[in-house]
Coordinates of C-alpha atoms and ligand atoms in Angstrom, one line a residue:
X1 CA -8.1 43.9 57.4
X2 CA -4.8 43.3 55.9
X3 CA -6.7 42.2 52.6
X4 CA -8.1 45.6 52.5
X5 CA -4.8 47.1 53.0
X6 CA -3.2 45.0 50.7
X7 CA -6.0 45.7 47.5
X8 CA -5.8 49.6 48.3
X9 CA -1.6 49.7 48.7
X10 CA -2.2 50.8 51.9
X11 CA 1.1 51.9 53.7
X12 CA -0.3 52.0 57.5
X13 CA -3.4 52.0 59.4
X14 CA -3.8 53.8 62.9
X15 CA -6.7 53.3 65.1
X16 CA -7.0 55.4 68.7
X17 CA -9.3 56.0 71.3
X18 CA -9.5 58.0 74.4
X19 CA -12.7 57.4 76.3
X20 CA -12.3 60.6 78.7
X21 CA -13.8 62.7 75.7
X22 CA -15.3 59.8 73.2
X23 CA -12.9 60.1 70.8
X24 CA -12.5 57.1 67.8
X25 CA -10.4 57.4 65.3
X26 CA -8.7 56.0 62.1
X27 CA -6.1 57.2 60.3
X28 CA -5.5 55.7 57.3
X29 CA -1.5 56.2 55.8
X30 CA -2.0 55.1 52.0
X31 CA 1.7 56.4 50.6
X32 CA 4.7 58.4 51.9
X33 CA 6.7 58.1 49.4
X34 CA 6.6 61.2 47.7
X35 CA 6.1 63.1 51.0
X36 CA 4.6 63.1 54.2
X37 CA 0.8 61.9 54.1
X38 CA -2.1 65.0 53.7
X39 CA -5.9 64.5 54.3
X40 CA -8.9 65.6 55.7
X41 CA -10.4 64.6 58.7
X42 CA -13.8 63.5 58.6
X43 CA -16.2 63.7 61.6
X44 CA -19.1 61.5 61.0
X45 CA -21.6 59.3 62.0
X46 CA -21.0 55.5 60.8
X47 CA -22.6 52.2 61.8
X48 CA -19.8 50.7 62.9
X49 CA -16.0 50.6 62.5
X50 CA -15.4 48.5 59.4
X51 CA -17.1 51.3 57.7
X52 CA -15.3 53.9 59.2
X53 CA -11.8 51.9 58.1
X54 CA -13.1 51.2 54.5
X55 CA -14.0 54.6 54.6
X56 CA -11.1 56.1 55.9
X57 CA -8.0 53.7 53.3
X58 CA -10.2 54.4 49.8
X59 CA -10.4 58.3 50.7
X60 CA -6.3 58.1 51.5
X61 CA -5.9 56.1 48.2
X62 CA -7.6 59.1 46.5
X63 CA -5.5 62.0 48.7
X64 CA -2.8 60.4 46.9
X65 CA -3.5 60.3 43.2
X66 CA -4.5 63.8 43.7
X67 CA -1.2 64.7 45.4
X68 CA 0.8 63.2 43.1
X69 CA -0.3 64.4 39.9
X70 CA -0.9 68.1 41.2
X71 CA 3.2 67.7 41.7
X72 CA 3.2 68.1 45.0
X73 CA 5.9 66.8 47.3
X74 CA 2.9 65.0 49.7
X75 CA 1.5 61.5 50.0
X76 CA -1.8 60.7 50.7
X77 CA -4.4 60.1 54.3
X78 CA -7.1 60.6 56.0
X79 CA -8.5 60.5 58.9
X80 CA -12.4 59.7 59.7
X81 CA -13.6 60.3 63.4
X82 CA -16.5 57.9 64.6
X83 CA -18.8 61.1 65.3
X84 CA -20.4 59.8 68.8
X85 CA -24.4 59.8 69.1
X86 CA -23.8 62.2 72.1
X87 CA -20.7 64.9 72.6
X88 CA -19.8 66.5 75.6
X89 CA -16.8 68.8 75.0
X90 CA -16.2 69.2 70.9
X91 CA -12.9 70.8 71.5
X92 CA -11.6 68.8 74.0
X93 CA -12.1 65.8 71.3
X94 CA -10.6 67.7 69.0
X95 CA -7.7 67.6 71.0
X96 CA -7.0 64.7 72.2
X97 CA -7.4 63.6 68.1
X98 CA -4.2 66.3 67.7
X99 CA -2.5 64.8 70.8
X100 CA -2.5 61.5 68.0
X101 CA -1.7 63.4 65.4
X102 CA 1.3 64.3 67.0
X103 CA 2.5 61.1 67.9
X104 CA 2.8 59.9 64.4
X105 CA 5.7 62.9 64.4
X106 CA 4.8 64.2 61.1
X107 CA 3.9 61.1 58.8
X108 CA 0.6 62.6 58.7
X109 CA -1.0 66.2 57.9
X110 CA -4.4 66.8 59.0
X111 CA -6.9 69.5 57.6
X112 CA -10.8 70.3 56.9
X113 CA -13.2 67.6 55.5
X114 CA -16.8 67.0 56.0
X115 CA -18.2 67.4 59.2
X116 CA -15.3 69.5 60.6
X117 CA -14.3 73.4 60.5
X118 CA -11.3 75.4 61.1
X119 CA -12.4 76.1 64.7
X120 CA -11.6 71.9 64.9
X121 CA -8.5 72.5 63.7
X122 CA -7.7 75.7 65.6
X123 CA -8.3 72.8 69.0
X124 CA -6.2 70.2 67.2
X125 CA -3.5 73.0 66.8
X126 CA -2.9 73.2 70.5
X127 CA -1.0 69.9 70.4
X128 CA 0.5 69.8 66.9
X129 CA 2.1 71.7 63.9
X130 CA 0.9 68.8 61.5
X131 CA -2.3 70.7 60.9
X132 CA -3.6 72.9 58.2
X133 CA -6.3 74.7 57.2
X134 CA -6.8 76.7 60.8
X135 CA -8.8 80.0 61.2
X136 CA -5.5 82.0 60.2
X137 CA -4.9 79.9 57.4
X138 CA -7.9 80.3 55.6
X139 CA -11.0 78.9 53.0
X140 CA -9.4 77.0 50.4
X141 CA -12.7 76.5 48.5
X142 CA -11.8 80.0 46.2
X143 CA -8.6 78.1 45.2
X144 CA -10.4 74.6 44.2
X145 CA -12.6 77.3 42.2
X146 CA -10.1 78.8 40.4
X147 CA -8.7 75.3 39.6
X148 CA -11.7 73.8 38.4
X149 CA -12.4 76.7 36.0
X150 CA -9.1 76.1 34.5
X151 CA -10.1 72.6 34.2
X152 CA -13.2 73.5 32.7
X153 CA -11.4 75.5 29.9
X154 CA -8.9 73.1 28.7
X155 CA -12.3 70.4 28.7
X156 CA -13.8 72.9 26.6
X157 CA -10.2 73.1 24.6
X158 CA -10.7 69.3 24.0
X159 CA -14.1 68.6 23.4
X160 CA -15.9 71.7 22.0
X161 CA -12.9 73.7 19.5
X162 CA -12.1 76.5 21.9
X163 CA -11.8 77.6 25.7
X164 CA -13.8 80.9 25.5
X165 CA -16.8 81.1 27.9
X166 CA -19.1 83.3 26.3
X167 CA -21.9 81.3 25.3
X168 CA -20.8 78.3 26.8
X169 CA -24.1 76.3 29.1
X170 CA -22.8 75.1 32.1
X171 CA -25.1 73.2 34.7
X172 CA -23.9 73.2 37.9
X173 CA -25.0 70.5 40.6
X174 CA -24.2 72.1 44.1
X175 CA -24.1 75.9 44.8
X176 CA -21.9 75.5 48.5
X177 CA -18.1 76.6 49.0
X178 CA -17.1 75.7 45.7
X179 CA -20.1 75.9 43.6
X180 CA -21.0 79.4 43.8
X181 CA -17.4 80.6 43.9
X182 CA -17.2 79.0 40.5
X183 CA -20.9 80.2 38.9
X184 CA -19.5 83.8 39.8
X185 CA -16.1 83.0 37.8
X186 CA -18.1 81.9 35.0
X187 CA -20.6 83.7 35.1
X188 CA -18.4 87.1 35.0
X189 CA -17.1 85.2 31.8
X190 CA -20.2 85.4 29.9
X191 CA -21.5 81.8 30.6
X192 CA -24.9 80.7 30.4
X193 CA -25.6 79.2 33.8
X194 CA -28.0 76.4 34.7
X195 CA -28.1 75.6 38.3
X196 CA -29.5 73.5 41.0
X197 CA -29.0 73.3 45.1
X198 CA -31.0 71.0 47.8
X199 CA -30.7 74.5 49.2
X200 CA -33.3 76.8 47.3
X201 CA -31.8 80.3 49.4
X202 CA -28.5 79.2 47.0
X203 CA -30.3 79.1 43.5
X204 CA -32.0 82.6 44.4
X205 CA -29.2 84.1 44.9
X206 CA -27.2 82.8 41.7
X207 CA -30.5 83.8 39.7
X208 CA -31.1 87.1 41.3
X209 CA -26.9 88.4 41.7
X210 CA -25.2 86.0 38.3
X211 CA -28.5 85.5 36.3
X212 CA -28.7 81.9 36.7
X213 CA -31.6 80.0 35.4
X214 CA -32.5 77.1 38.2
X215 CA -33.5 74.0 37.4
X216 CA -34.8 71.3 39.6
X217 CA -32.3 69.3 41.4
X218 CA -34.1 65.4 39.8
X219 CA -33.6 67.7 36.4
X220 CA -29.9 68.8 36.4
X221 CA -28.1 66.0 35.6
X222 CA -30.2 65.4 32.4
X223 CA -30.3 69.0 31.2
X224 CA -29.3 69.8 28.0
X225 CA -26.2 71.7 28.5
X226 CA -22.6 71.9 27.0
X227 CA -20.7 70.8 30.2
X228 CA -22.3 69.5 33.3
X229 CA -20.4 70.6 36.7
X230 CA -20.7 68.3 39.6
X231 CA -19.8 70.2 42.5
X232 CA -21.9 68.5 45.4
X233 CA -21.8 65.0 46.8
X234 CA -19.7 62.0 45.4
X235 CA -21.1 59.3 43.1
X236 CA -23.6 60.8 40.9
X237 CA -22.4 59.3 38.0
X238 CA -23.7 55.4 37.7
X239 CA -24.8 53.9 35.0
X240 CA -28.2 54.8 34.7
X241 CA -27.4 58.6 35.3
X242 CA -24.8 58.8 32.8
X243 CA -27.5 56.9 30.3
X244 CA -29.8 60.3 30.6
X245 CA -26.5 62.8 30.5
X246 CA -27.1 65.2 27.6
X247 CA -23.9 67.1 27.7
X248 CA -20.6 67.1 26.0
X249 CA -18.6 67.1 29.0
X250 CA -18.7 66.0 32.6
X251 CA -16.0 68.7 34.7
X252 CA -16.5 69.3 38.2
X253 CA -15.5 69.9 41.5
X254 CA -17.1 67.0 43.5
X255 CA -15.1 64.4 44.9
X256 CA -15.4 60.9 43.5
X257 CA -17.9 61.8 41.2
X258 CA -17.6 58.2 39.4
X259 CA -19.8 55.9 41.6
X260 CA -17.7 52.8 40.4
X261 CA -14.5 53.0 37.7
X262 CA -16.1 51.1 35.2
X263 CA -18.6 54.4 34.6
X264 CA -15.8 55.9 33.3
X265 CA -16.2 53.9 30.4
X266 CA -19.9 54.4 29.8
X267 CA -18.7 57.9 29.1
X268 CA -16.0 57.3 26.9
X269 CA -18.5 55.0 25.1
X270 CA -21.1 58.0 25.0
X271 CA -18.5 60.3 23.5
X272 CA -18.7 62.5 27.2
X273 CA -15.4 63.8 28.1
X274 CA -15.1 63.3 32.1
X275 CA -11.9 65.5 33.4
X276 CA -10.9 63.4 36.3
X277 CA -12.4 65.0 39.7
X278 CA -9.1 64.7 41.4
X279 CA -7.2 66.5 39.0
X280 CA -9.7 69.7 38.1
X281 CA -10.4 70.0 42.0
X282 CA -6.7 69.8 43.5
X283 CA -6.8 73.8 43.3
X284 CA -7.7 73.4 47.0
X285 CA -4.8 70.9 47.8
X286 CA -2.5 72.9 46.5
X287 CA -3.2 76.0 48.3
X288 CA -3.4 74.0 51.8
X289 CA -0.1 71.9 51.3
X290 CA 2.3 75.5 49.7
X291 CA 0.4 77.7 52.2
X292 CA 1.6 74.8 55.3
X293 CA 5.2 75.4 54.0
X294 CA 5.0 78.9 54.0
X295 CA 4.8 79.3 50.1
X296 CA 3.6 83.0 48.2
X297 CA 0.5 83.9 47.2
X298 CA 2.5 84.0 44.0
X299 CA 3.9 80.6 44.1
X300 CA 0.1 78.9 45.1
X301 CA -0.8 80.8 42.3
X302 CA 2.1 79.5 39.7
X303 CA 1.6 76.1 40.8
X304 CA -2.4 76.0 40.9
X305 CA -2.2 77.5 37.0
X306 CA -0.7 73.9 36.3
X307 CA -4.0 72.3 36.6
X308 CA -5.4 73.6 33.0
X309 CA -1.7 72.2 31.3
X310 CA -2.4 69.0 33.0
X311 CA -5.5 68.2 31.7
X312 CA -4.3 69.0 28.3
X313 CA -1.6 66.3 28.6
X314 CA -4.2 63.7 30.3
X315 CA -7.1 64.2 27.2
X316 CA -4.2 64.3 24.5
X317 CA -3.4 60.6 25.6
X318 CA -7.1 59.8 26.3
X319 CA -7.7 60.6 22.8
X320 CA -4.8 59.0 21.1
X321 CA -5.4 56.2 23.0
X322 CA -8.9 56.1 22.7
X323 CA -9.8 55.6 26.3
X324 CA -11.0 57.4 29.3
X325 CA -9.0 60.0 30.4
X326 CA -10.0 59.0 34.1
X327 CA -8.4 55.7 33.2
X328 CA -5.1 57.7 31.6
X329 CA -5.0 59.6 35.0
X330 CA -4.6 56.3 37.6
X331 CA -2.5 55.2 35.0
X332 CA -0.4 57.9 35.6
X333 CA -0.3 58.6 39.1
X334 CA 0.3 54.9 39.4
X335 CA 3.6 55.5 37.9
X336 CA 4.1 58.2 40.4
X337 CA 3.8 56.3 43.2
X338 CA 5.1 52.7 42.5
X339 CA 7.6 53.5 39.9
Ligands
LIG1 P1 -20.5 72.5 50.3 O1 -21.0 71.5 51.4 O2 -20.1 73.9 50.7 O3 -21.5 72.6 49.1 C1 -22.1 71.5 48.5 C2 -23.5 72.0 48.0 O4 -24.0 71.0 47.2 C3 -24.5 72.3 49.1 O5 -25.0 73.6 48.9 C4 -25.5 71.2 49.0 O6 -26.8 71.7 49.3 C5 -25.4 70.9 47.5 N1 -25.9 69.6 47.1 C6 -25.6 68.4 47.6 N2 -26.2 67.4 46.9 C7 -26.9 68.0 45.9 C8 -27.8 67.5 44.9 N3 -28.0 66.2 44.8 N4 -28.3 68.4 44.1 C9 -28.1 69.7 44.2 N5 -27.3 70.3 45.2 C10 -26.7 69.4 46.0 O7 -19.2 71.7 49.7 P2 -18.0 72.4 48.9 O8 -16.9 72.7 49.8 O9 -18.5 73.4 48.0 O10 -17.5 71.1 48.0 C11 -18.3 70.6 46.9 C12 -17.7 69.3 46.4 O11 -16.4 69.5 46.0 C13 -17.7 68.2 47.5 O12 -17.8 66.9 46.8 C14 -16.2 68.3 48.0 O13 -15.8 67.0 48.5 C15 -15.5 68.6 46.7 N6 -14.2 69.4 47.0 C16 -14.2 70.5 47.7 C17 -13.0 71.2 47.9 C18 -13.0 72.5 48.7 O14 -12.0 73.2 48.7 N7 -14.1 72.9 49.4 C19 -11.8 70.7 47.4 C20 -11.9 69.5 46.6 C21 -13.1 68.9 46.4

């Protein structure tokens, strides 16, 4: 375990359980040095607990690259709950996980991940304040949105001459929270949309309300198109996927989009610009972390309008450098974190 912890940085790892309601859970502390540690909490099956752990240190290794170069004053965590074949009382698990939470007195911030909902955390907010993303806090899916069609623009900046989005063919992969959020944004700006869900009811409604054309879901990640948008599960991009890309540009919403780093390179090599997921989709972060301090609208706003500037500065070093900017961006928030 401490080899794990040692190849991933890992600050701390906390395990619990509390057999009066089923609960197991990891929490997984990978830096505090910037700030106190923010992540999601997953509620999941897994096959055992090693996978739960792994799980649990390389998505807290990821909540802090993306916290550190959205400029936030927030380290990175997560937590992953062993979801439990059979549950009695949902909330009263959810409880006795904020009870935990708690106890590490503020070193770690909880919010919504997959498998869990606000009502989750409205239960874990009964025992702690180290909690976001509760009923009366909100969706922060339209923020990720906003972010990732700033992100989309300065990739267009880079790759293709200009950030206008008339005329601009965008495939999207994934019409949930943020996907459909998004095809509305771009659609109001004149893009051509291409678009693909495991859920048909999704695609009708972006063809019949944003005049989508739907593609098949084995067919959208080799569409021709002028930027492809990931924005459902992680790891689509391997090396025989990015072989049958034909797009200029890879920028989406979906977390770790890259099924191993070295894909990354296959890209570069293909002369595909990838904007790196965890800085186009930190729009969400953002508005979680500024609205848990009590920040404006205004100031969200401000800081989530950042996101376009930074990918600017990442793809103006990729270039000079001639390397990916996915590998520019680790490199960076490496510095961030370790000095
Ligand atoms: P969601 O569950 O609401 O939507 C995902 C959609 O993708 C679903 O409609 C699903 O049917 C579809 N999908 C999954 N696999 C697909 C495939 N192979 N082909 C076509 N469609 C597929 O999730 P979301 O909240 O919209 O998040 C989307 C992605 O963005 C996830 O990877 C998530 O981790 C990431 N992300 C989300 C946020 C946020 O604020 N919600 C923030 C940062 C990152």
């Amino acid at each position: 375990m401490f080899a794990l912890m040692e190849a991933a940085r890992l600050e701390a790892l906390h395990l619990a359980q509390d057999p009066a309601t089923g609960l197991k859970v990891v929490i997984a502390i990978h830096s505090t040095r910037l700030g106190p540690a923010l992540g999601g909490c997953r509620y999941l099956p897994y096959p055992d607990s090693t996978s739960a752990i792994r799980d649990a240190i390389r998505l807290a290794q990821g909540m802090s690259y993306k916290a550190a170069l959205a400029g936030l004053a927030l380290g990175g965590g997560k937590a992953v709950i062993i979801r439990p074949p059979h549950v009695g009382d949902r909330g009263a698990l959810f409880e006795a996980f904020g009870r935990f939470v708690e106890s590490l007195d503020g070193l770690y911030i909880t919010a919504v991940d997959s498998g869990t909902s606000s009502l989750d955390m409205d239960c874990i907010a009964r025992h702690t304040r180290f909690v976001t993303s509760t009923t009366d806090e909100g969706d922060p899916s339209p923020y990720t949105a906003r972010g990732v069609l700033l992100g989309i623009r300065a990739t267009a900046r880079a790759r293709l001459g200009g950030d206008g989005l008339a005329g601009l063919r965008i495939a999207i992969q994934g019409l949930g929270h943020v996907g459909f959020a998004l095809a509305e944004r771009l659609a109001a700006g004149g893009a051509e949309l291409l678009v693909s869900d495991l859920d048909y009811g999704r695609v009708q409604q972006a063809v019949e309300r944003l005049g989508a054309w739907p593609v098949a879901c084995e067919a959208l990640l080799s569409v021709p198109c002028d930027i492809l948008v990931p924005c459902g599960l992680g790891g689509v991009l391997s090396g025989e996927s990015v072989a049958g890309l034909r797009c200029a540009a890879v920028a989406g919403a979906a977390n770790n989009q890259l099924a191993t780093a070295d894909v990354a390179d296959l890209l570069q090599a293909r002369g595909i610009l990838y904007a790196p997921d965890y800085v186009i989709n930190a729009g969400g972060l953002i508005f979680v972390a500024l609205h848990h301090r009590g920040e404006s609208l205004a100031a969200i706003n401000a800081h989530l309008g950042r996101i376009g500037e930074r990918l600017d500065d990442i793809y103006e070093q990729a270039a000079v450098e001639r390397r990916s900017p996915a590998r520019v961006a680790d490199e960076q928030a490496e510095r961030l974190l370790y000095g």
